[in-house]
Coordinates of C-alpha atoms and ligand atoms in Angstrom, one line a residue:
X284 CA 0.0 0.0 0.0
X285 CA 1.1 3.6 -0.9
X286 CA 0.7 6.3 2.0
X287 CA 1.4 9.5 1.3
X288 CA 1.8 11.8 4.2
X289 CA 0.7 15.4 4.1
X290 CA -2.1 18.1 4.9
X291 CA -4.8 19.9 2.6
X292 CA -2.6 23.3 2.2
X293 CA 0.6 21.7 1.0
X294 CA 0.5 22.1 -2.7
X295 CA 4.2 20.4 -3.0
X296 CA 1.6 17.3 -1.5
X297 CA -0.8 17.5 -4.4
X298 CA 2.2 17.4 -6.4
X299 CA 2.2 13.7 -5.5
X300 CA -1.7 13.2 -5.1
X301 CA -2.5 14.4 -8.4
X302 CA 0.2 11.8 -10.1
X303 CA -0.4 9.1 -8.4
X304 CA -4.4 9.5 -9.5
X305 CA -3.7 10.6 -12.9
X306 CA -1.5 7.1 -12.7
X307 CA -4.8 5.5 -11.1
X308 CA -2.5 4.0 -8.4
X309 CA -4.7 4.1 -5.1
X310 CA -3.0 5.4 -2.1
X311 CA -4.0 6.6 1.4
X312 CA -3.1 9.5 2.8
X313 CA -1.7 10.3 6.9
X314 CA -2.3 13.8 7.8
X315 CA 0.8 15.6 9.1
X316 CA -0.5 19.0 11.3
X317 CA 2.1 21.3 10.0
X318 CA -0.1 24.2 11.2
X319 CA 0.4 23.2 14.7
X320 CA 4.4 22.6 14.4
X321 CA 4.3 18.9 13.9
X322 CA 7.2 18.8 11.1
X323 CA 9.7 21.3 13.4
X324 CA 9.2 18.7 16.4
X325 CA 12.6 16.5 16.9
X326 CA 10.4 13.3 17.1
X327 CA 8.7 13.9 13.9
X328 CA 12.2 14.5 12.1
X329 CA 14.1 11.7 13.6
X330 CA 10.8 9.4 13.2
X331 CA 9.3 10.7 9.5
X332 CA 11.9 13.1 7.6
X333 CA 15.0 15.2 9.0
X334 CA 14.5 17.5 6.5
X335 CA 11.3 18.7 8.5
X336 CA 8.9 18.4 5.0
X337 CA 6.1 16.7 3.7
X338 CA 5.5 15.1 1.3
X339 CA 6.4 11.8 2.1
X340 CA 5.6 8.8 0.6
X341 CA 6.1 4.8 1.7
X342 CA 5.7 2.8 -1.0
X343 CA 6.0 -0.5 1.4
X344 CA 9.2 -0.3 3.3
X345 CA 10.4 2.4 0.8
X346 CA 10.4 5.3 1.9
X347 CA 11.0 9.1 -0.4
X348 CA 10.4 12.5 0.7
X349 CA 11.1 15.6 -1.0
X350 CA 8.4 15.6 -4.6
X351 CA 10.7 16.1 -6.4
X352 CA 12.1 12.7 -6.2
X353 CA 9.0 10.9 -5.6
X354 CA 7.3 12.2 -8.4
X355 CA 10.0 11.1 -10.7
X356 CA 10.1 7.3 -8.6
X357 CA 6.3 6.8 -9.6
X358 CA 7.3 7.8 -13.4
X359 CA 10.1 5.6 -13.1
X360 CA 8.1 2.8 -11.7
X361 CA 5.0 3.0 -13.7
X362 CA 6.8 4.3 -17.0
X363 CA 4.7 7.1 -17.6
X364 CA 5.2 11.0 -17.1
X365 CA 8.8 11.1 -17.4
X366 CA 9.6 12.3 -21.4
X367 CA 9.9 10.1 -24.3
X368 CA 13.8 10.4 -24.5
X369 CA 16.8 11.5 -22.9
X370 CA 16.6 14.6 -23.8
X371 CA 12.8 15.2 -22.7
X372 CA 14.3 13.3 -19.5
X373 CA 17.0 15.8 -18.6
X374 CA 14.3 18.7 -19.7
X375 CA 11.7 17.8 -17.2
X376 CA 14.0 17.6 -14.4
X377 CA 15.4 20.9 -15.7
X378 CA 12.4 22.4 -15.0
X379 CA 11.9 20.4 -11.7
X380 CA 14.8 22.1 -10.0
X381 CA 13.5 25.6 -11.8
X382 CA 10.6 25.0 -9.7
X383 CA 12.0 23.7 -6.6
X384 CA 14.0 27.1 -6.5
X385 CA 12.0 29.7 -8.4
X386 CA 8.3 29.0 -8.7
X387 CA 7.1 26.7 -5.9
X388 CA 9.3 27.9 -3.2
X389 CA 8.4 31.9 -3.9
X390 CA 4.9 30.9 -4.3
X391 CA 4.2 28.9 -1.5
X392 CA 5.7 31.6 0.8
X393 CA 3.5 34.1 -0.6
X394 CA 0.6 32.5 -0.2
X395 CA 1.7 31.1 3.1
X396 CA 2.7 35.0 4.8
X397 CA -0.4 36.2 2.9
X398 CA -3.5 33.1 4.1
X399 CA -1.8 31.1 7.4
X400 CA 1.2 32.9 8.5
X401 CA 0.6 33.7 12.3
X402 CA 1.2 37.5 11.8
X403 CA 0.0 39.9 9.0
X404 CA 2.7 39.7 5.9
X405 CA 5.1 42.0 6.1
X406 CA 4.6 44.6 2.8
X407 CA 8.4 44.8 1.9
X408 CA 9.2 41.2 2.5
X409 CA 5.5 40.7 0.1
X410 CA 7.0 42.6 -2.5
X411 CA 10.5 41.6 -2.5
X412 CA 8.9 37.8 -3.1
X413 CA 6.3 39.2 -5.5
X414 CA 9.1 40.7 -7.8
X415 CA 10.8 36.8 -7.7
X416 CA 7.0 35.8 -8.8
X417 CA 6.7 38.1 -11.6
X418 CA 9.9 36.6 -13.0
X419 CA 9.5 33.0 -12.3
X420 CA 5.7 32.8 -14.2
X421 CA 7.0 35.1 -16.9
X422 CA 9.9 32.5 -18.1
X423 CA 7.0 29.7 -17.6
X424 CA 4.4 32.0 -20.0
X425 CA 7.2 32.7 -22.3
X426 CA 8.1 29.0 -22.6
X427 CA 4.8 27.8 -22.8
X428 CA 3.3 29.9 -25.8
X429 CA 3.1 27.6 -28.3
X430 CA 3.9 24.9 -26.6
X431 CA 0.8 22.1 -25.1
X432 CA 2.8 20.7 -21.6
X433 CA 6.4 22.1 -20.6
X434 CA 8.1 19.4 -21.9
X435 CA 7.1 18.0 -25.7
X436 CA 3.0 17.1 -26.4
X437 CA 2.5 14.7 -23.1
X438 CA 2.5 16.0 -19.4
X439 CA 5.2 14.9 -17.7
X440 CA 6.5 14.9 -13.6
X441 CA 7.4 18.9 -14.4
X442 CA 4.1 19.7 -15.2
X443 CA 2.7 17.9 -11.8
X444 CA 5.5 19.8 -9.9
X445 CA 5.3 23.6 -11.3
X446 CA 1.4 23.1 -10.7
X447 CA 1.0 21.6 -7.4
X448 CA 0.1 25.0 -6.1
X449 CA -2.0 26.7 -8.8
X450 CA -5.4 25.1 -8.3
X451 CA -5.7 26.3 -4.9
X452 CA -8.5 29.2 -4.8
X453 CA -6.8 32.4 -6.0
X454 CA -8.0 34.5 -2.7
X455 CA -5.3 32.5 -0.3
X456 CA -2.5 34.0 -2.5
X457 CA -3.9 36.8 -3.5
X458 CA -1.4 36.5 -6.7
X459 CA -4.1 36.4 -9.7
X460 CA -1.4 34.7 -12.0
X461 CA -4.4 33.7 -14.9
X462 CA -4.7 37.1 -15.4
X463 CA -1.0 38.4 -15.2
X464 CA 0.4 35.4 -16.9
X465 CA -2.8 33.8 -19.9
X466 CA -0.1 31.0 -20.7
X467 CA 0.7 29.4 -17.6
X468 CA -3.7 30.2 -17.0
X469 CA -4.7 28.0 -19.9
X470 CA -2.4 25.0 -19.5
X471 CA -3.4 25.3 -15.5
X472 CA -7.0 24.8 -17.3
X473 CA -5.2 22.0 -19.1
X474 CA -4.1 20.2 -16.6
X475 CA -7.1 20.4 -14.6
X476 CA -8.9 18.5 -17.5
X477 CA -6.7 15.8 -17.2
X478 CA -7.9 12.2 -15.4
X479 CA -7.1 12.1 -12.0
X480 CA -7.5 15.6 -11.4
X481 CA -9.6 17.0 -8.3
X482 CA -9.7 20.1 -5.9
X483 CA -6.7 19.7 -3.2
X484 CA -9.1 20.3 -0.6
X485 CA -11.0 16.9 -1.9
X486 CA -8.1 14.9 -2.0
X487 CA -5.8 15.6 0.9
X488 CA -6.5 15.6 4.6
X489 CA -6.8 18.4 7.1
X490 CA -9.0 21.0 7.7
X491 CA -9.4 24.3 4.5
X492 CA -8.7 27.4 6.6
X493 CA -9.7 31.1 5.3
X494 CA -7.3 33.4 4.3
X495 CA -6.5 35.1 7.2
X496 CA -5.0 38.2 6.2
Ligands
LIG217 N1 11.4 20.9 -1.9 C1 10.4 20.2 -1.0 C2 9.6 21.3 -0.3 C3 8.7 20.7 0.7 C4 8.1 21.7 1.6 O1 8.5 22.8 1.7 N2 7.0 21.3 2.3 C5 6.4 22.1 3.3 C6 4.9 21.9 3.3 S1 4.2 22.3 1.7 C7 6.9 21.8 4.7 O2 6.8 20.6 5.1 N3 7.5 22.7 5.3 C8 8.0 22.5 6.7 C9 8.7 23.7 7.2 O3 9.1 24.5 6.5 O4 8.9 23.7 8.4 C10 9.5 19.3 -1.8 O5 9.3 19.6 -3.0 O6 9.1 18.3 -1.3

């Protein structure tokens, strides 16, 4: 059995979710209660993941964290979503680390500081990481006029991973990328037609929480 540990905000999470159904593998899923400080405790880390993160997948007595590499284990394993040749290969992980680094990690802090951070967002540390944002989704629109999935005609394990977070409602961010950016809007619509696909808040556990601030 596949358990894949996580809560309903994490979009790196539905990273995972949304592959493993658009793979139709069923998994279960543990909720991990990152609101409340579960993933900074010491027994958490020494028993789960010393990095601290979700997601994390078991795959029997395997265990992955970090979606990056688990996404590209499932399309290993199933050999699907991971580029028709080496080239596509080494292009999807390209844009893997582009969004480990650029696009999830700015975008998930945004929308973290601005829906669930304990305080109100600080305005110059918001627009210091909404200037990163601008650039990171305008080298995704760029790349993706013209061009179906980011790499060749078939979605692949970079698609999963730059989109984990942009089917989560627009208000928690308040970043209104479809507008800013119609590219990266229309393949998001893309994606979301594909099988497997459903509303974070449907798939993974925890409770939805309004935007606080
Ligand atoms: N690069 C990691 C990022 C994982 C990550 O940042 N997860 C968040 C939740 S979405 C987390 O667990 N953060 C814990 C913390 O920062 O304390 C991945 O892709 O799995």
């Amino acid at each position: 059995m596949i358990t894949l540990h996580g809560f309903a905000q994490s979009g790196n999470t539905f990273k995972v979710a949304f592959m493993l159904r658009a793979l139709g593998q069923r998994f279960e899923t543990r909720f991990v209660d990152f609101m409340h400080g579960v993933t900074r405790t010491p027994e958490w880390r020494g028993a789960t993941n010393e990095m601290g993160e979700v997601p994390v997948l078991d795959d029997g007595t395997r265990r992955l964290t970090q979606s990056g590499v688990i996404l590209t284990y499932l399309a290993g394993k199933h050999g699907r979503f991971l580029g028709a040749s080496d080239d596509e290969r080494f292009e999807a992980l390209r844009w893997l680390f582009f969004d480990n680094h650029k696009l999830t990690s700015y975008f998930a802090s945004y929308r973290f500081m601005k829906a669930f951070g304990p305080t109100a967002p600080d305005p110059a540390v918001m627009a210091w990481l909404k200037g990163r944002l601008d650039n990171a989704f305008g080298i995704v629109d760029r790349h993706l006029q013209g061009s179906t999935f980011l790499v060749g005609n078939q979605p692949s394990i970079a698609d999963f991973s730059l989109s984990g977070y942009l089917f989560y409602p627009i208000e928690e961010s308040g970043y209104d990328f479809p507008s800013r950016f119609p590219q990266v809007g229309a393949w998001v619509e893309r994606l979301r037609a594909l099988p497997g696909w459903a509303d974070p808040y449907t798939v993974l556990p925890g409770e939805r929480i309004a935007p606080k601030w």
